[in-house]
PDB file of C-alpha atoms and ligand atoms in Angstrom:
ATOM      1  CA  MET B   1      10.075 128.773 -60.718  1.00 94.00           C
ATOM      2  CA  ILE B   2      13.820 129.021 -60.233  1.00 98.00           C
ATOM      3  CA  ALA B   3      15.643 132.129 -61.458  1.00 98.00           C
ATOM      4  CA  PHE B   4      19.099 130.786 -62.265  1.00 98.00           C
ATOM      5  CA  HIS B   5      21.834 133.446 -62.283  1.00 98.00           C
ATOM      6  CA  PHE B   6      24.260 131.888 -64.697  1.00 98.00           C
ATOM      7  CA  TRP B   7      27.411 132.416 -66.711  1.00 96.00           C
ATOM      8  CA  PRO B   8      29.233 129.471 -68.307  1.00 95.00           C
ATOM      9  CA  SER B   9      31.676 128.157 -65.698  1.00 95.00           C
ATOM     10  CA  PRO B  10      32.187 124.808 -63.967  1.00 97.00           C
ATOM     11  CA  ASN B  11      30.484 125.962 -60.754  1.00 98.00           C
ATOM     12  CA  ALA B  12      27.428 127.095 -62.703  1.00 98.00           C
ATOM     13  CA  TYR B  13      27.283 123.886 -64.763  1.00 98.00           C
ATOM     14  CA  LYS B  14      26.923 121.887 -61.526  1.00 98.00           C
ATOM     15  CA  VAL B  15      23.556 123.559 -60.975  1.00 98.00           C
ATOM     16  CA  ARG B  16      22.559 123.262 -64.593  1.00 98.00           C
ATOM     17  CA  LEU B  17      23.179 119.519 -64.461  1.00 98.00           C
ATOM     18  CA  LEU B  18      20.780 119.174 -61.524  1.00 98.00           C
ATOM     19  CA  LEU B  19      18.142 121.455 -63.053  1.00 98.00           C
ATOM     20  CA  GLU B  20      18.209 119.369 -66.245  1.00 98.00           C
ATOM     21  CA  GLU B  21      18.177 116.020 -64.415  1.00 98.00           C
ATOM     22  CA  THR B  22      15.141 117.074 -62.383  1.00 98.00           C
ATOM     23  CA  GLU B  23      13.503 118.970 -65.283  1.00 98.00           C
ATOM     24  CA  THR B  24      12.974 121.863 -62.909  1.00 98.00           C
ATOM     25  CA  PRO B  25      11.446 124.862 -64.686  1.00 96.00           C
ATOM     26  CA  CYS B  26      13.925 127.714 -64.597  1.00 97.00           C
ATOM     27  CA  GLU B  27      14.622 131.075 -66.115  1.00 97.00           C
ATOM     28  CA  ILE B  28      18.280 131.664 -66.917  1.00 97.00           C
ATOM     29  CA  VAL B  29      19.416 135.158 -65.963  1.00 97.00           C
ATOM     30  CA  ALA B  30      22.768 135.965 -67.612  1.00 96.00           C
ATOM     31  CA  VAL B  31      25.348 137.498 -65.269  1.00 97.00           C
ATOM     32  CA  ASN B  32      28.230 138.487 -67.514  1.00 95.00           C
ATOM     33  CA  VAL B  33      31.107 138.319 -65.027  1.00 94.00           C
ATOM     34  CA  ARG B  34      33.520 139.475 -67.727  1.00 92.00           C
ATOM     35  CA  GLU B  35      31.625 142.769 -67.936  1.00 93.00           C
ATOM     36  CA  GLY B  36      31.294 143.223 -64.153  1.00 94.00           C
ATOM     37  CA  ALA B  37      27.602 142.257 -63.774  1.00 95.00           C
ATOM     38  CA  GLN B  38      28.535 140.413 -60.563  1.00 96.00           C
ATOM     39  CA  PHE B  39      28.984 143.802 -58.858  1.00 95.00           C
ATOM     40  CA  SER B  40      25.468 145.099 -59.483  1.00 95.00           C
ATOM     41  CA  PRO B  41      23.499 145.796 -56.277  1.00 94.00           C
ATOM     42  CA  ASP B  42      20.610 143.594 -57.460  1.00 96.00           C
ATOM     43  CA  PHE B  43      22.923 140.625 -57.932  1.00 97.00           C
ATOM     44  CA  LEU B  44      24.803 141.245 -54.660  1.00 96.00           C
ATOM     45  CA  ALA B  45      21.495 141.127 -52.801  1.00 96.00           C
ATOM     46  CA  ILE B  46      21.268 137.495 -53.978  1.00 97.00           C
ATOM     47  CA  SER B  47      24.948 136.594 -54.010  1.00 97.00           C
ATOM     48  CA  PRO B  48      26.894 138.743 -51.512  1.00 96.00           C
ATOM     49  CA  ASN B  49      30.190 137.061 -52.523  1.00 97.00           C
ATOM     50  CA  ASN B  50      29.892 138.585 -56.046  1.00 97.00           C
ATOM     51  CA  ARG B  51      30.184 135.185 -57.678  1.00 98.00           C
ATOM     52  CA  ILE B  52      27.948 133.036 -59.845  1.00 98.00           C
ATOM     53  CA  PRO B  53      26.052 130.722 -59.636  1.00 98.00           C
ATOM     54  CA  ALA B  54      23.091 131.839 -57.564  1.00 98.00           C
ATOM     55  CA  ILE B  55      19.395 131.046 -57.639  1.00 98.00           C
ATOM     56  CA  VAL B  56      16.178 132.571 -56.407  1.00 98.00           C
ATOM     57  CA  ASP B  57      13.342 130.149 -55.708  1.00 98.00           C
ATOM     58  CA  THR B  58      10.211 132.191 -56.312  1.00 97.00           C
ATOM     59  CA  ALA B  59       7.916 129.329 -55.234  1.00 96.00           C
ATOM     60  CA  PRO B  60       9.463 127.895 -52.066  1.00 97.00           C
ATOM     61  CA  ALA B  61       7.846 124.905 -50.362  1.00 95.00           C
ATOM     62  CA  ASP B  62       6.609 126.980 -47.421  1.00 96.00           C
ATOM     63  CA  GLY B  63       4.753 129.366 -49.731  1.00 97.00           C
ATOM     64  CA  GLY B  64       6.653 132.305 -48.232  1.00 98.00           C
ATOM     65  CA  ALA B  65       8.933 134.971 -49.678  1.00 98.00           C
ATOM     66  CA  PRO B  66      11.373 134.022 -52.492  1.00 98.00           C
ATOM     67  CA  VAL B  67      14.483 132.183 -51.268  1.00 98.00           C
ATOM     68  CA  PRO B  68      17.883 133.338 -52.625  1.00 98.00           C
ATOM     69  CA  VAL B  69      20.769 130.845 -52.474  1.00 98.00           C
ATOM     70  CA  PHE B  70      24.442 131.396 -53.381  1.00 98.00           C
ATOM     71  CA  GLU B  71      27.416 128.939 -53.363  1.00 98.00           C
ATOM     72  CA  SER B  72      27.061 126.058 -55.791  1.00 98.00           C
ATOM     73  CA  GLY B  73      27.203 123.378 -53.054  1.00 98.00           C
ATOM     74  CA  ALA B  74      24.415 125.021 -51.073  1.00 98.00           C
ATOM     75  CA  ILE B  75      22.348 125.390 -54.257  1.00 98.00           C
ATOM     76  CA  LEU B  76      22.779 121.692 -55.065  1.00 99.00           C
ATOM     77  CA  ILE B  77      21.614 120.712 -51.568  1.00 98.00           C
ATOM     78  CA  TYR B  78      18.676 123.136 -51.713  1.00 98.00           C
ATOM     79  CA  LEU B  79      17.455 121.877 -55.087  1.00 98.00           C
ATOM     80  CA  ALA B  80      18.065 118.213 -54.238  1.00 98.00           C
ATOM     81  CA  GLU B  81      15.949 118.632 -51.119  1.00 98.00           C
ATOM     82  CA  LYS B  82      13.286 120.609 -52.962  1.00 98.00           C
ATOM     83  CA  THR B  83      12.944 117.963 -55.670  1.00 98.00           C
ATOM     84  CA  GLY B  84      13.606 114.981 -53.396  1.00 98.00           C
ATOM     85  CA  ARG B  85      16.220 113.625 -55.813  1.00 98.00           C
ATOM     86  CA  PHE B  86      19.985 113.014 -56.034  1.00 98.00           C
ATOM     87  CA  LEU B  87      20.592 113.333 -52.256  1.00 98.00           C
ATOM     88  CA  ALA B  88      19.666 110.281 -50.196  1.00 98.00           C
ATOM     89  CA  THR B  89      17.626 110.711 -47.028  1.00 98.00           C
ATOM     90  CA  GLU B  90      19.108 107.516 -45.548  1.00 97.00           C
ATOM     91  CA  PRO B  91      21.882 108.811 -43.220  1.00 98.00           C
ATOM     92  CA  ARG B  92      24.846 106.691 -44.441  1.00 97.00           C
ATOM     93  CA  GLU B  93      24.485 107.443 -48.149  1.00 97.00           C
ATOM     94  CA  ARG B  94      23.524 111.043 -47.420  1.00 98.00           C
ATOM     95  CA  THR B  95      26.652 111.568 -45.300  1.00 98.00           C
ATOM     96  CA  GLU B  96      28.874 110.031 -47.977  1.00 98.00           C
ATOM     97  CA  THR B  97      27.305 112.246 -50.632  1.00 98.00           C
ATOM     98  CA  LEU B  98      27.752 115.371 -48.508  1.00 98.00           C
ATOM     99  CA  GLN B  99      31.366 114.472 -47.643  1.00 98.00           C
ATOM    100  CA  TRP B 100      32.276 114.240 -51.305  1.00 98.00           C
ATOM    101  CA  LEU B 101      30.337 117.377 -52.111  1.00 99.00           C
ATOM    102  CA  MET B 102      32.344 119.229 -49.433  1.00 98.00           C
ATOM    103  CA  TRP B 103      35.551 117.666 -50.776  1.00 98.00           C
ATOM    104  CA  GLN B 104      34.772 119.104 -54.185  1.00 98.00           C
ATOM    105  CA  MET B 105      33.831 122.521 -52.804  1.00 98.00           C
ATOM    106  CA  ALA B 106      36.868 122.824 -50.523  1.00 98.00           C
ATOM    107  CA  GLY B 107      39.463 120.870 -52.523  1.00 98.00           C
ATOM    108  CA  LEU B 108      39.000 120.040 -56.181  1.00 98.00           C
ATOM    109  CA  GLY B 109      37.201 123.282 -57.097  1.00 98.00           C
ATOM    110  CA  PRO B 110      39.596 125.766 -55.475  1.00 98.00           C
ATOM    111  CA  MET B 111      42.775 123.867 -56.480  1.00 98.00           C
ATOM    112  CA  ALA B 112      41.710 123.348 -60.093  1.00 98.00           C
ATOM    113  CA  GLY B 113      40.556 126.978 -60.134  1.00 98.00           C
ATOM    114  CA  GLN B 114      43.993 128.224 -59.072  1.00 98.00           C
ATOM    115  CA  ASN B 115      45.557 125.783 -61.527  1.00 98.00           C
ATOM    116  CA  GLY B 116      43.578 127.442 -64.349  1.00 96.00           C
ATOM    117  CA  HIS B 117      44.382 130.904 -63.059  1.00 95.00           C
ATOM    118  CA  PHE B 118      48.157 130.485 -62.973  1.00 96.00           C
ATOM    119  CA  ASN B 119      48.297 128.340 -66.079  1.00 94.00           C
ATOM    120  CA  LEU B 120      46.050 130.271 -68.394  1.00 91.00           C
ATOM    121  CA  TYR B 121      45.226 133.700 -67.047  1.00 91.00           C
ATOM    122  CA  ALA B 122      48.106 135.035 -64.934  1.00 92.00           C
ATOM    123  CA  PRO B 123      50.136 137.672 -66.832  1.00 89.00           C
ATOM    124  CA  GLU B 124      53.417 135.975 -65.809  1.00 93.00           C
ATOM    125  CA  LYS B 125      54.139 132.240 -65.804  1.00 94.00           C
ATOM    126  CA  LEU B 126      55.124 131.585 -62.203  1.00 98.00           C
ATOM    127  CA  PRO B 127      56.692 128.088 -62.080  1.00 98.00           C
ATOM    128  CA  TYR B 128      56.200 127.600 -58.326  1.00 98.00           C
ATOM    129  CA  ALA B 129      52.467 128.436 -58.479  1.00 98.00           C
ATOM    130  CA  ILE B 130      51.904 126.322 -61.595  1.00 98.00           C
ATOM    131  CA  THR B 131      53.749 123.326 -60.119  1.00 98.00           C
ATOM    132  CA  ARG B 132      51.910 123.671 -56.821  1.00 98.00           C
ATOM    133  CA  PHE B 133      48.383 123.810 -58.288  1.00 98.00           C
ATOM    134  CA  VAL B 134      48.892 121.353 -61.158  1.00 98.00           C
ATOM    135  CA  GLY B 135      50.329 118.948 -58.566  1.00 98.00           C
ATOM    136  CA  GLU B 136      47.456 119.443 -56.124  1.00 98.00           C
ATOM    137  CA  THR B 137      44.934 118.963 -58.945  1.00 98.00           C
ATOM    138  CA  ASN B 138      46.728 115.760 -59.859  1.00 98.00           C
ATOM    139  CA  ARG B 139      46.650 114.545 -56.251  1.00 98.00           C
ATOM    140  CA  LEU B 140      42.911 115.228 -56.045  1.00 98.00           C
ATOM    141  CA  TYR B 141      42.268 113.393 -59.340  1.00 98.00           C
ATOM    142  CA  GLY B 142      44.047 110.442 -57.721  1.00 98.00           C
ATOM    143  CA  VAL B 143      41.805 110.649 -54.626  1.00 98.00           C
ATOM    144  CA  LEU B 144      38.652 110.572 -56.756  1.00 98.00           C
ATOM    145  CA  ASP B 145      40.033 107.829 -58.990  1.00 98.00           C
ATOM    146  CA  ARG B 146      40.626 105.627 -55.921  1.00 98.00           C
ATOM    147  CA  ARG B 147      37.149 106.392 -54.606  1.00 98.00           C
ATOM    148  CA  LEU B 148      35.660 105.259 -57.922  1.00 98.00           C
ATOM    149  CA  GLU B 149      37.412 101.887 -57.884  1.00 98.00           C
ATOM    150  CA  GLY B 150      34.583  99.336 -58.188  1.00 98.00           C
ATOM    151  CA  ARG B 151      31.870 102.048 -58.167  1.00 98.00           C
ATOM    152  CA  ASP B 152      29.794 103.621 -60.924  1.00 98.00           C
ATOM    153  CA  TYR B 153      29.216 106.835 -58.981  1.00 98.00           C
ATOM    154  CA  ILE B 154      30.850 108.594 -56.035  1.00 98.00           C
ATOM    155  CA  ALA B 155      28.303 107.772 -53.318  1.00 98.00           C
ATOM    156  CA  GLY B 156      25.607 105.213 -54.117  1.00 95.00           C
ATOM    157  CA  GLY B 157      23.560 106.222 -57.165  1.00 97.00           C
ATOM    158  CA  TYR B 158      24.203 109.272 -59.354  1.00 98.00           C
ATOM    159  CA  SER B 159      24.060 112.223 -56.940  1.00 98.00           C
ATOM    160  CA  ILE B 160      24.915 115.850 -56.347  1.00 99.00           C
ATOM    161  CA  ALA B 161      28.437 114.690 -55.374  1.00 99.00           C
ATOM    162  CA  ASP B 162      28.965 113.562 -58.986  1.00 99.00           C
ATOM    163  CA  MET B 163      27.360 116.716 -60.372  1.00 99.00           C
ATOM    164  CA  ALA B 164      29.746 118.856 -58.310  1.00 99.00           C
ATOM    165  CA  SER B 165      32.915 117.165 -59.577  1.00 99.00           C
ATOM    166  CA  TYR B 166      32.026 116.384 -63.194  1.00 99.00           C
ATOM    167  CA  PRO B 167      32.201 119.953 -64.614  1.00 98.00           C
ATOM    168  CA  TRP B 168      35.733 120.300 -63.201  1.00 98.00           C
ATOM    169  CA  ILE B 169      36.984 116.893 -64.381  1.00 98.00           C
ATOM    170  CA  ARG B 170      35.525 117.708 -67.793  1.00 98.00           C
ATOM    171  CA  LEU B 171      38.183 120.464 -68.036  1.00 97.00           C
ATOM    172  CA  HIS B 172      41.071 118.020 -67.518  1.00 98.00           C
ATOM    173  CA  ASP B 173      43.006 119.263 -70.577  1.00 97.00           C
ATOM    174  CA  MET B 174      42.829 122.839 -69.356  1.00 95.00           C
ATOM    175  CA  HIS B 175      44.164 121.701 -65.971  1.00 96.00           C
ATOM    176  CA  LEU B 176      47.038 119.767 -67.570  1.00 98.00           C
ATOM    177  CA  GLN B 177      45.738 116.363 -66.455  1.00 98.00           C
ATOM    178  CA  ASN B 178      45.632 113.188 -68.514  1.00 98.00           C
ATOM    179  CA  LEU B 179      42.540 111.066 -67.849  1.00 98.00           C
ATOM    180  CA  ASP B 180      44.382 107.997 -69.167  1.00 98.00           C
ATOM    181  CA  ASP B 181      46.301 108.092 -65.863  1.00 98.00           C
ATOM    182  CA  PHE B 182      42.987 107.771 -63.971  1.00 98.00           C
ATOM    183  CA  PRO B 183      40.991 104.918 -65.557  1.00 98.00           C
ATOM    184  CA  ASN B 184      38.146 104.898 -63.007  1.00 98.00           C
ATOM    185  CA  LEU B 185      37.703 108.629 -63.373  1.00 98.00           C
ATOM    186  CA  LYS B 186      37.778 108.327 -67.151  1.00 98.00           C
ATOM    187  CA  SER B 187      34.951 105.766 -67.272  1.00 98.00           C
ATOM    188  CA  TRP B 188      32.934 107.702 -64.643  1.00 98.00           C
ATOM    189  CA  ALA B 189      33.229 110.890 -66.725  1.00 98.00           C
ATOM    190  CA  ALA B 190      32.147 109.007 -69.864  1.00 98.00           C
ATOM    191  CA  ARG B 191      29.142 107.598 -67.964  1.00 98.00           C
ATOM    192  CA  ILE B 192      28.024 111.085 -66.933  1.00 98.00           C
ATOM    193  CA  ALA B 193      28.726 112.590 -70.353  1.00 98.00           C
ATOM    194  CA  ALA B 194      26.392 109.969 -71.878  1.00 98.00           C
ATOM    195  CA  ARG B 195      23.391 111.089 -69.786  1.00 98.00           C
ATOM    196  CA  PRO B 196      20.818 113.006 -71.866  1.00 98.00           C
ATOM    197  CA  ALA B 197      20.511 115.627 -69.100  1.00 98.00           C
ATOM    198  CA  THR B 198      24.264 116.270 -69.285  1.00 98.00           C
ATOM    199  CA  ALA B 199      24.030 116.933 -73.012  1.00 98.00           C
ATOM    200  CA  ARG B 200      21.159 119.354 -72.400  1.00 98.00           C
ATOM    201  CA  ALA B 201      23.054 121.093 -69.577  1.00 98.00           C
ATOM    202  CA  TYR B 202      25.943 121.922 -71.893  1.00 97.00           C
ATOM    203  CA  GLU B 203      23.794 123.223 -74.738  1.00 96.00           C
ATOM    204  CA  PRO B 204      24.588 126.852 -75.516  1.00 94.00           C
ATOM    205  CA  VAL B 205      22.247 129.454 -74.047  1.00 94.00           C
ATOM    206  CA  GLU B 206      21.040 132.085 -76.488  1.00 91.00           C
ATOM    207  CA  GLY B 207      22.887 135.355 -76.021  1.00 89.00           C
ATOM    208  CA  ILE B 208      25.661 133.859 -73.878  1.00 92.00           C
ATOM    209  CA  ALA B 209      28.993 133.217 -75.573  1.00 84.00           C
ATOM    210  CA  ALA B 210      31.353 130.930 -73.639  1.00 76.00           C
ATOM    211  CA  ARG B 211      35.077 131.515 -74.206  1.00 78.00           C
ATOM    212  CA  PRO B 212      36.811 129.199 -71.734  1.00 72.00           C
ATOM    213  CA  GLY B 213      40.549 129.731 -71.447  1.00 72.00           C
ATOM    214  CA  GLN B 214      40.506 133.074 -73.270  1.00 81.00           C
ATOM    215  CA  ILE B 215      40.567 136.486 -71.670  1.00 85.00           C
ATOM    216  CA  ASP B 216      41.405 140.021 -72.788  1.00 89.00           C
ATOM    217  CA  ASP B 217      43.023 142.814 -70.741  1.00 88.00           C
ATOM    218  CA  ARG B 218      39.737 144.552 -69.982  1.00 91.00           C
ATOM    219  CA  GLU B 219      38.196 141.337 -68.663  1.00 91.00           C
ATOM    220  CA  ARG B 220      41.352 140.574 -66.691  1.00 91.00           C
ATOM    221  CA  ALA B 221      41.063 143.943 -64.947  1.00 90.00           C
ATOM    222  CA  ILE B 222      37.443 143.200 -63.993  1.00 92.00           C
ATOM    223  CA  LEU B 223      37.977 139.639 -62.819  1.00 93.00           C
ATOM    224  CA  PHE B 224      41.356 139.726 -61.115  1.00 92.00           C
ATOM    225  CA  GLY B 225      42.913 141.911 -58.427  1.00 87.00           C
ATOM    226  CA  GLN B 226      39.624 142.274 -56.531  1.00 92.00           C
ATOM    227  CA  THR B 227      39.988 143.527 -52.945  1.00 93.00           C
ATOM    228  CA  ALA B 228      37.473 144.711 -50.361  1.00 93.00           C
ATOM    229  CA  LYS B 229      38.242 148.275 -51.501  1.00 94.00           C
ATOM    230  CA  THR B 230      37.805 147.643 -55.239  1.00 92.00           C
ATOM    231  CA  ILE B 231      34.520 145.840 -54.548  1.00 91.00           C
ATOM    232  CA  ALA B 232      33.298 148.748 -52.423  1.00 91.00           C
ATOM    233  CA  GLU B 233      34.246 151.174 -55.217  1.00 89.00           C
ATOM    234  CA  ARG B 234      32.560 149.100 -57.914  1.00 87.00           C
ATOM    235  CA  THR B 235      29.373 148.485 -55.983  1.00 84.00           C
ATOM    236  CA  GLY B 236      29.211 151.964 -54.487  1.00 75.00           C
ATOM    237  CA  ALA B 237      28.860 150.313 -51.056  1.00 66.00           C
TER     238      ALA B 237
HETATM  239  N1  GSH U   1      32.579 128.722 -54.176  1.00 67.14           N
HETATM  240  C1  GSH U   1      31.796 129.371 -55.203  1.00 67.14           C
HETATM  241  C2  GSH U   1      32.744 129.836 -56.301  1.00 67.14           C
HETATM  242  C3  GSH U   1      31.998 130.569 -57.386  1.00 67.14           C
HETATM  243  C4  GSH U   1      32.954 131.213 -58.385  1.00 67.14           C
HETATM  244  O1  GSH U   1      34.178 131.266 -58.201  1.00 67.14           O
HETATM  245  N2  GSH U   1      32.364 131.732 -59.468  1.00 67.14           N
HETATM  246  C5  GSH U   1      33.142 132.379 -60.492  1.00 67.14           C
HETATM  247  C6  GSH U   1      32.891 131.710 -61.818  1.00 67.14           C
HETATM  248  S1  GSH U   1      33.401 130.000 -61.700  1.00 67.14           S
HETATM  249  C7  GSH U   1      32.730 133.843 -60.571  1.00 67.14           C
HETATM  250  O2  GSH U   1      31.584 134.187 -60.343  1.00 67.14           O
HETATM  251  N3  GSH U   1      33.662 134.748 -60.880  1.00 67.14           N
HETATM  252  C8  GSH U   1      33.377 136.132 -60.951  1.00 67.14           C
HETATM  253  C9  GSH U   1      34.464 136.973 -60.346  1.00 67.14           C
HETATM  254  O3  GSH U   1      35.556 136.433 -60.076  1.00 67.14           O
HETATM  255  O4  GSH U   1      34.254 138.184 -60.137  1.00 67.14           O
HETATM  256  C10 GSH U   1      30.745 128.401 -55.731  1.00 67.14           C
HETATM  257  O5  GSH U   1      31.048 127.212 -55.789  1.00 67.14           O
HETATM  258  O6  GSH U   1      29.621 128.829 -56.061  1.00 67.14           O
END
């Protein structure tokens, strides 16, 4: 059984896509990051970076103690290897898949994340920051669009590389991007959206209300302005 520490966010949907594709039994554990649940000692023991998603595999292959995993890319690799799906074992395709997974983790995710922050959540509209991150997001959309020229998926068949990027591309409106400018990306996104597992992954979870793009002052104070000191104070470390 996989305990899936979840709150609706693109990084968490990556994992949900894989869990649904592989029909892996899981228990969703809500971590309400808008209320500060990411600072609880129990959660930090699993995810020391105080971020979702995280998982705990209570039935690891070696039969040993439960395995906690944080960082969405590491979780995708762990679950792909556990289920033997969506990550090739053949070295060429595997390396391509991992390259594009790392590209998403180090490029598209952080840049689109900052784009959303300065566009939607920052208390002041800072033109330099907005131009910088909307532009970088746009550049990265162009990179993925070129990669998808003549391909259905990013690296061979549908893989964890696609699952890492899709939840971010899905938010193209929020990131001020027009998919009509990226025709390969647009048809790739439609292909993934049409998968039954994708529809299941985005079904609401009972008791968890998603409010993308909206935030109140209390939530802003919890989520933003975190430093080593504020984390130590919150966690009592
Ligand atoms: N690199 C991490 C990023 C995770 C991340 O930023 N999670 C956000 C939600 S998308 C979060 O937990 N935010 C809580 C906070 O900022 O305190 C991953 O891919 O897992």
